[in-house]
Amino acid sequence: MLIEFKNVSVERDRRVVLTDLNLTLSEQRIGIIGPNGSGKSSLVRLCNGLLLPKTGQVWVDGLDTANDVAAVRRKVGFVFQNPDNQIVFPVVHEDIEFGLKRRESDPKRRTLRAQVALELLGVGHLTERSVHTLSGGERQLVALAAVLATEPEILVFDEPTTQLDLRLRNRFERHLAGLPQPALVVSHDLVLMQQMNRVLVIDQGRLAFDGAPTEALDWYQAHCA
Ligand SMILES: Nc1ncnc2c1ncn2[C@@H]1O[C@H](COP(=O)(O)OP(=O)(O)O)[C@@H](O)[C@H]1O
Ligand SMILES: [Mg+2]
């Protein structure tokens, strides 16, 4: 993965929410921490063209997100903070299978891939469930399974563990460790951050610290706690 931010600033509702970001992201696991409202979700949304910069450019493996949104979206799998923004079909397996339509023309193989993705996260039993009957944690895992099933080249997780209990959170941590793709992970889970190769601290729309997990967490606790 190579994601580059060149002089990027972002506005939302005519308010600047990210200022002058210059970043080259090439590590396998990159964590992003920072206070609520600091701009973490905005930063990761730039990586798959969900949000476009007001100034500057974001390049994903040589694709300018402003010019190649469709190609960028195919490359970057994005797991939303709120699974309700992502799950659109009423039954779990239908939702996951729908996301596979472009990649897998055979419906039987779509069903199989959906089932495997659920099983890998330990929630294979949910496949026939109505999404309205799922708990928050189950919904989060289904949203995760839906993205992982598509086997994107790059993964972005926006606060993936917020609704998971300790057991499911631990399972997610192990699962993440075994995924072959590079990943950007926004999280307040400081233990999860220790697994990263590099951690960015975002504060008030700026890159406030960039370094190894231990130093980044020390900086965060000293300045933002
Ligand atoms: N859809 C939106 N419209 C307007 N402002 C938004 C929107 N989403 C986020 N913001 C604002 O942008 C800033 C950064 O938000 P966000 O990137 O979501 O931060 P974080 O993920 O760190 O909590 C906040 O001030 C937030 O209120
Ligand atoms: Mg956020």
CSV table of C-alpha atoms and ligand atoms in Angstrom, one decimal:
chain,number,residue,atom,x,y,z
A,1,MET,CA,0.0,0.0,0.0
A,2,LEU,CA,1.1,3.5,-0.7
A,3,ILE,CA,-1.2,6.3,0.4
A,4,GLU,CA,0.1,9.8,0.0
A,5,PHE,CA,-1.4,13.0,1.3
A,6,LYS,CA,0.0,16.2,-0.3
A,7,ASN,CA,-0.9,19.5,1.3
A,8,VAL,CA,-4.3,18.2,2.1
A,9,SER,CA,-7.0,20.3,3.8
A,10,VAL,CA,-10.6,19.4,4.3
A,11,GLU,CA,-13.7,21.4,5.0
A,12,ARG,CA,-17.0,20.2,6.2
A,13,ASP,CA,-19.9,22.7,6.4
A,14,ARG,CA,-17.4,25.4,5.4
A,15,ARG,CA,-15.4,24.7,8.5
A,16,VAL,CA,-11.8,23.5,8.2
A,17,VAL,CA,-11.5,20.0,9.8
A,18,LEU,CA,-8.1,18.9,8.5
A,19,THR,CA,-5.2,21.3,7.9
A,20,ASP,CA,-2.2,20.9,5.7
A,21,LEU,CA,-1.6,17.1,5.9
A,22,ASN,CA,1.5,15.7,4.3
A,23,LEU,CA,1.9,12.0,4.8
A,24,THR,CA,3.3,9.0,3.1
A,25,LEU,CA,1.7,5.8,4.5
A,26,SER,CA,3.3,2.6,3.5
A,27,GLU,CA,3.4,0.5,6.7
A,28,GLN,CA,1.4,-2.7,7.1
A,29,ARG,CA,-0.5,-1.5,10.2
A,30,ILE,CA,-1.1,2.2,10.8
A,31,GLY,CA,-3.1,3.3,13.9
A,32,ILE,CA,-4.8,6.6,14.2
A,33,ILE,CA,-5.8,8.1,17.6
A,34,GLY,CA,-7.0,11.4,18.8
A,35,PRO,CA,-9.8,13.2,20.7
A,36,ASN,CA,-13.4,13.1,19.6
A,37,GLY,CA,-14.0,15.4,16.7
A,38,SER,CA,-10.2,15.8,15.9
A,39,GLY,CA,-10.6,14.6,12.3
A,40,LYS,CA,-9.8,10.9,12.4
A,41,SER,CA,-12.8,9.7,10.5
A,42,SER,CA,-12.3,12.6,8.0
A,43,LEU,CA,-8.7,11.5,7.4
A,44,VAL,CA,-9.6,7.9,6.7
A,45,ARG,CA,-12.6,8.8,4.6
A,46,LEU,CA,-10.1,10.6,2.3
A,47,CYS,CA,-8.4,7.3,1.6
A,48,ASN,CA,-11.3,5.8,-0.3
A,49,GLY,CA,-12.8,9.0,-1.8
A,50,LEU,CA,-15.8,9.1,0.6
A,51,LEU,CA,-14.5,12.6,1.3
A,52,LEU,CA,-12.4,14.7,-1.1
A,53,PRO,CA,-9.8,17.3,-0.1
A,54,LYS,CA,-10.6,21.0,-0.4
A,55,THR,CA,-6.9,21.6,-1.3
A,56,GLY,CA,-4.2,19.2,-2.1
A,57,GLN,CA,-4.4,15.6,-3.3
A,58,VAL,CA,-4.7,12.1,-1.9
A,59,TRP,CA,-3.0,9.3,-3.9
A,60,VAL,CA,-3.8,5.7,-3.3
A,61,ASP,CA,-1.3,3.4,-5.1
A,62,GLY,CA,-0.9,6.1,-7.8
A,63,LEU,CA,-4.6,6.9,-8.1
A,64,ASP,CA,-5.8,10.4,-7.4
A,65,THR,CA,-8.9,9.9,-5.3
A,66,ALA,CA,-10.5,13.0,-6.9
A,67,ASN,CA,-10.2,11.5,-10.4
A,68,ASP,CA,-10.4,7.8,-9.9
A,69,VAL,CA,-13.1,7.3,-7.1
A,70,ALA,CA,-14.5,4.1,-8.5
A,71,ALA,CA,-11.0,2.4,-8.8
A,72,VAL,CA,-10.0,3.7,-5.4
A,73,ARG,CA,-13.3,2.3,-3.8
A,74,ARG,CA,-12.6,-1.1,-5.3
A,75,LYS,CA,-9.1,-1.1,-3.8
A,76,VAL,CA,-9.9,0.2,-0.4
A,77,GLY,CA,-12.4,-1.7,1.9
A,78,PHE,CA,-13.9,0.6,4.4
A,79,VAL,CA,-15.5,-0.6,7.7
A,80,PHE,CA,-17.7,2.2,9.1
A,81,GLN,CA,-17.8,3.2,12.7
A,82,ASN,CA,-21.5,2.7,12.7
A,83,PRO,CA,-22.5,-0.6,11.0
A,84,ASP,CA,-26.0,0.7,10.4
A,85,ASN,CA,-24.4,3.0,7.7
A,86,GLN,CA,-23.2,0.0,5.9
A,87,ILE,CA,-25.7,-2.8,6.3
A,88,VAL,CA,-28.5,-2.3,3.7
A,89,PHE,CA,-30.2,-5.7,3.3
A,90,PRO,CA,-32.6,-7.2,5.8
A,91,VAL,CA,-31.0,-10.6,6.1
A,92,VAL,CA,-27.3,-11.1,7.1
A,93,HIS,CA,-26.2,-13.3,4.2
A,94,GLU,CA,-28.1,-11.2,1.6
A,95,ASP,CA,-26.2,-8.1,2.7
A,96,ILE,CA,-22.8,-9.8,2.4
A,97,GLU,CA,-23.7,-11.5,-0.9
A,98,PHE,CA,-24.8,-8.3,-2.4
A,99,GLY,CA,-21.4,-6.8,-1.8
A,100,LEU,CA,-19.8,-9.7,-3.7
A,101,LYS,CA,-21.9,-9.3,-6.8
A,102,ARG,CA,-19.2,-7.5,-8.8
A,103,ARG,CA,-16.5,-9.9,-7.8
A,104,GLU,CA,-18.3,-13.3,-8.0
A,105,SER,CA,-20.8,-14.1,-10.7
A,106,ASP,CA,-21.9,-17.5,-9.4
A,107,PRO,CA,-24.6,-17.1,-6.6
A,108,LYS,CA,-23.6,-20.4,-5.0
A,109,ARG,CA,-20.0,-19.2,-4.6
A,110,ARG,CA,-21.2,-15.8,-3.3
A,111,THR,CA,-23.2,-17.7,-0.6
A,112,LEU,CA,-20.1,-19.8,0.3
A,113,ARG,CA,-17.8,-16.8,0.5
A,114,ALA,CA,-20.3,-15.0,2.7
A,115,GLN,CA,-20.5,-18.0,5.0
A,116,VAL,CA,-16.8,-18.3,5.2
A,117,ALA,CA,-16.4,-14.6,6.0
A,118,LEU,CA,-18.9,-14.9,8.9
A,119,GLU,CA,-17.3,-18.2,10.2
A,120,LEU,CA,-13.8,-16.6,10.2
A,121,LEU,CA,-15.2,-13.9,12.6
A,122,GLY,CA,-16.9,-16.6,14.7
A,123,VAL,CA,-20.5,-15.5,13.7
A,124,GLY,CA,-21.4,-18.2,11.1
A,125,HIS,CA,-24.6,-18.9,13.0
A,126,LEU,CA,-25.9,-15.4,12.2
A,127,THR,CA,-26.2,-16.0,8.4
A,128,GLU,CA,-30.0,-16.3,8.3
A,129,ARG,CA,-30.7,-13.7,10.9
A,130,SER,CA,-32.7,-10.5,10.2
A,131,VAL,CA,-30.2,-7.7,10.8
A,132,HIS,CA,-32.8,-5.9,13.0
A,133,THR,CA,-32.5,-8.7,15.6
A,134,LEU,CA,-28.7,-8.4,15.9
A,135,SER,CA,-27.0,-6.8,18.9
A,136,GLY,CA,-24.6,-3.9,18.3
A,137,GLY,CA,-21.6,-6.1,18.5
A,138,GLU,CA,-23.0,-8.7,16.1
A,139,ARG,CA,-23.9,-5.9,13.7
A,140,GLN,CA,-20.3,-4.7,13.8
A,141,LEU,CA,-19.0,-8.1,13.1
A,142,VAL,CA,-21.4,-8.6,10.2
A,143,ALA,CA,-20.3,-5.2,8.7
A,144,LEU,CA,-16.7,-6.4,9.1
A,145,ALA,CA,-17.4,-9.7,7.5
A,146,ALA,CA,-19.1,-8.0,4.5
A,147,VAL,CA,-16.0,-5.9,3.8
A,148,LEU,CA,-13.5,-8.8,4.4
A,149,ALA,CA,-15.5,-11.1,2.1
A,150,THR,CA,-14.7,-8.8,-0.8
A,151,GLU,CA,-10.9,-9.2,-0.1
A,152,PRO,CA,-10.0,-5.6,-0.8
A,153,GLU,CA,-6.3,-4.7,-1.3
A,154,ILE,CA,-6.3,-2.2,1.5
A,155,LEU,CA,-8.4,-2.1,4.6
A,156,VAL,CA,-9.7,0.8,6.7
A,157,PHE,CA,-11.3,0.3,10.0
A,158,ASP,CA,-13.0,3.3,11.7
A,159,GLU,CA,-13.3,2.4,15.4
A,160,PRO,CA,-14.0,-1.3,14.7
A,161,THR,CA,-14.2,-2.5,18.3
A,162,THR,CA,-16.4,0.1,20.0
A,163,GLN,CA,-19.4,-2.2,20.3
A,164,LEU,CA,-17.6,-5.5,20.9
A,165,ASP,CA,-17.4,-7.1,24.3
A,166,LEU,CA,-14.0,-8.3,25.5
A,167,ARG,CA,-14.2,-11.7,24.0
A,168,LEU,CA,-15.2,-10.4,20.5
A,169,ARG,CA,-12.7,-7.6,20.7
A,170,ASN,CA,-9.9,-10.1,21.4
A,171,ARG,CA,-11.1,-12.2,18.5
A,172,PHE,CA,-11.0,-9.1,16.3
A,173,GLU,CA,-7.5,-8.3,17.4
A,174,ARG,CA,-6.3,-11.9,16.5
A,175,HIS,CA,-8.1,-11.8,13.2
A,176,LEU,CA,-6.6,-8.4,12.3
A,177,ALA,CA,-3.1,-9.7,13.2
A,178,GLY,CA,-3.6,-12.5,10.6
A,179,LEU,CA,-5.0,-10.5,7.7
A,180,PRO,CA,-2.6,-10.2,4.8
A,181,GLN,CA,-3.7,-6.7,3.7
A,182,PRO,CA,-2.2,-3.5,4.9
A,183,ALA,CA,-4.7,-1.7,7.2
A,184,LEU,CA,-5.4,1.7,8.7
A,185,VAL,CA,-7.1,1.4,12.1
A,186,VAL,CA,-8.8,4.3,13.9
A,187,SER,CA,-9.3,3.4,17.5
A,188,HIS,CA,-9.4,4.5,21.1
A,189,ASP,CA,-8.3,1.0,22.0
A,190,LEU,CA,-4.8,1.6,23.2
A,191,VAL,CA,-3.9,-2.0,23.5
A,192,LEU,CA,-4.9,-2.6,19.9
A,193,MET,CA,-2.6,0.4,19.0
A,194,GLN,CA,0.4,-1.5,20.4
A,195,GLN,CA,0.0,-3.9,17.5
A,196,MET,CA,0.6,-1.2,14.9
A,197,ASN,CA,3.8,-0.4,13.1
A,198,ARG,CA,3.1,3.3,13.2
A,199,VAL,CA,0.6,5.5,15.1
A,200,LEU,CA,-0.6,8.9,14.0
A,201,VAL,CA,-2.1,11.2,16.6
A,202,ILE,CA,-4.6,13.7,15.2
A,203,ASP,CA,-5.5,16.7,17.3
A,204,GLN,CA,-7.7,19.6,16.1
A,205,GLY,CA,-7.4,18.6,12.5
A,206,ARG,CA,-3.6,18.5,12.5
A,207,LEU,CA,-1.1,15.7,12.6
A,208,ALA,CA,0.2,16.2,16.2
A,209,PHE,CA,2.5,13.1,16.5
A,210,ASP,CA,3.7,10.4,14.2
A,211,GLY,CA,5.8,7.6,15.4
A,212,ALA,CA,6.0,4.2,17.1
A,213,PRO,CA,3.0,3.1,19.2
A,214,THR,CA,4.6,3.5,22.7
A,215,GLU,CA,5.8,7.0,22.0
A,216,ALA,CA,2.6,8.0,20.3
A,217,LEU,CA,0.5,6.7,23.3
A,218,ASP,CA,2.8,8.6,25.7
A,219,TRP,CA,2.4,11.7,23.7
A,220,TYR,CA,-1.4,11.3,23.5
A,221,GLN,CA,-1.7,10.7,27.3
A,222,ALA,CA,0.5,13.7,28.1
A,223,HIS,CA,-1.3,16.1,25.7
A,224,CYS,CA,-4.8,14.9,25.2
A,225,ALA,CA,-5.9,13.2,28.4
B,1,LIG,N1,-21.1,15.2,7.9
B,1,LIG,C1,-20.5,16.2,8.6
B,1,LIG,N2,-20.9,17.5,8.3
B,1,LIG,C2,-20.3,18.5,9.0
B,1,LIG,N3,-19.3,18.4,9.8
B,1,LIG,C3,-18.9,17.2,10.1
B,1,LIG,C4,-19.4,16.0,9.5
B,1,LIG,N4,-18.8,15.0,10.0
B,1,LIG,C5,-17.9,15.4,10.9
B,1,LIG,N5,-17.9,16.8,11.0
B,1,LIG,C6,-17.1,17.6,11.8
B,1,LIG,O1,-15.8,17.5,11.4
B,1,LIG,C7,-14.9,17.4,12.5
B,1,LIG,C8,-14.1,16.2,12.5
B,1,LIG,O2,-14.9,15.1,12.6
B,1,LIG,P1,-14.5,13.6,12.5
B,1,LIG,O3,-13.5,13.5,11.3
B,1,LIG,O4,-15.7,12.8,12.4
B,1,LIG,O5,-13.7,13.4,13.8
B,1,LIG,P2,-13.3,12.1,14.7
B,1,LIG,O6,-13.5,10.9,13.8
B,1,LIG,O7,-11.9,12.3,15.1
B,1,LIG,O8,-14.3,12.1,15.9
B,1,LIG,C9,-15.8,17.6,13.8
B,1,LIG,O9,-15.8,18.9,14.2
B,1,LIG,C10,-17.1,17.1,13.3
B,1,LIG,O10,-18.2,17.8,14.0
B,2,MG,MG,-14.7,9.2,14.0
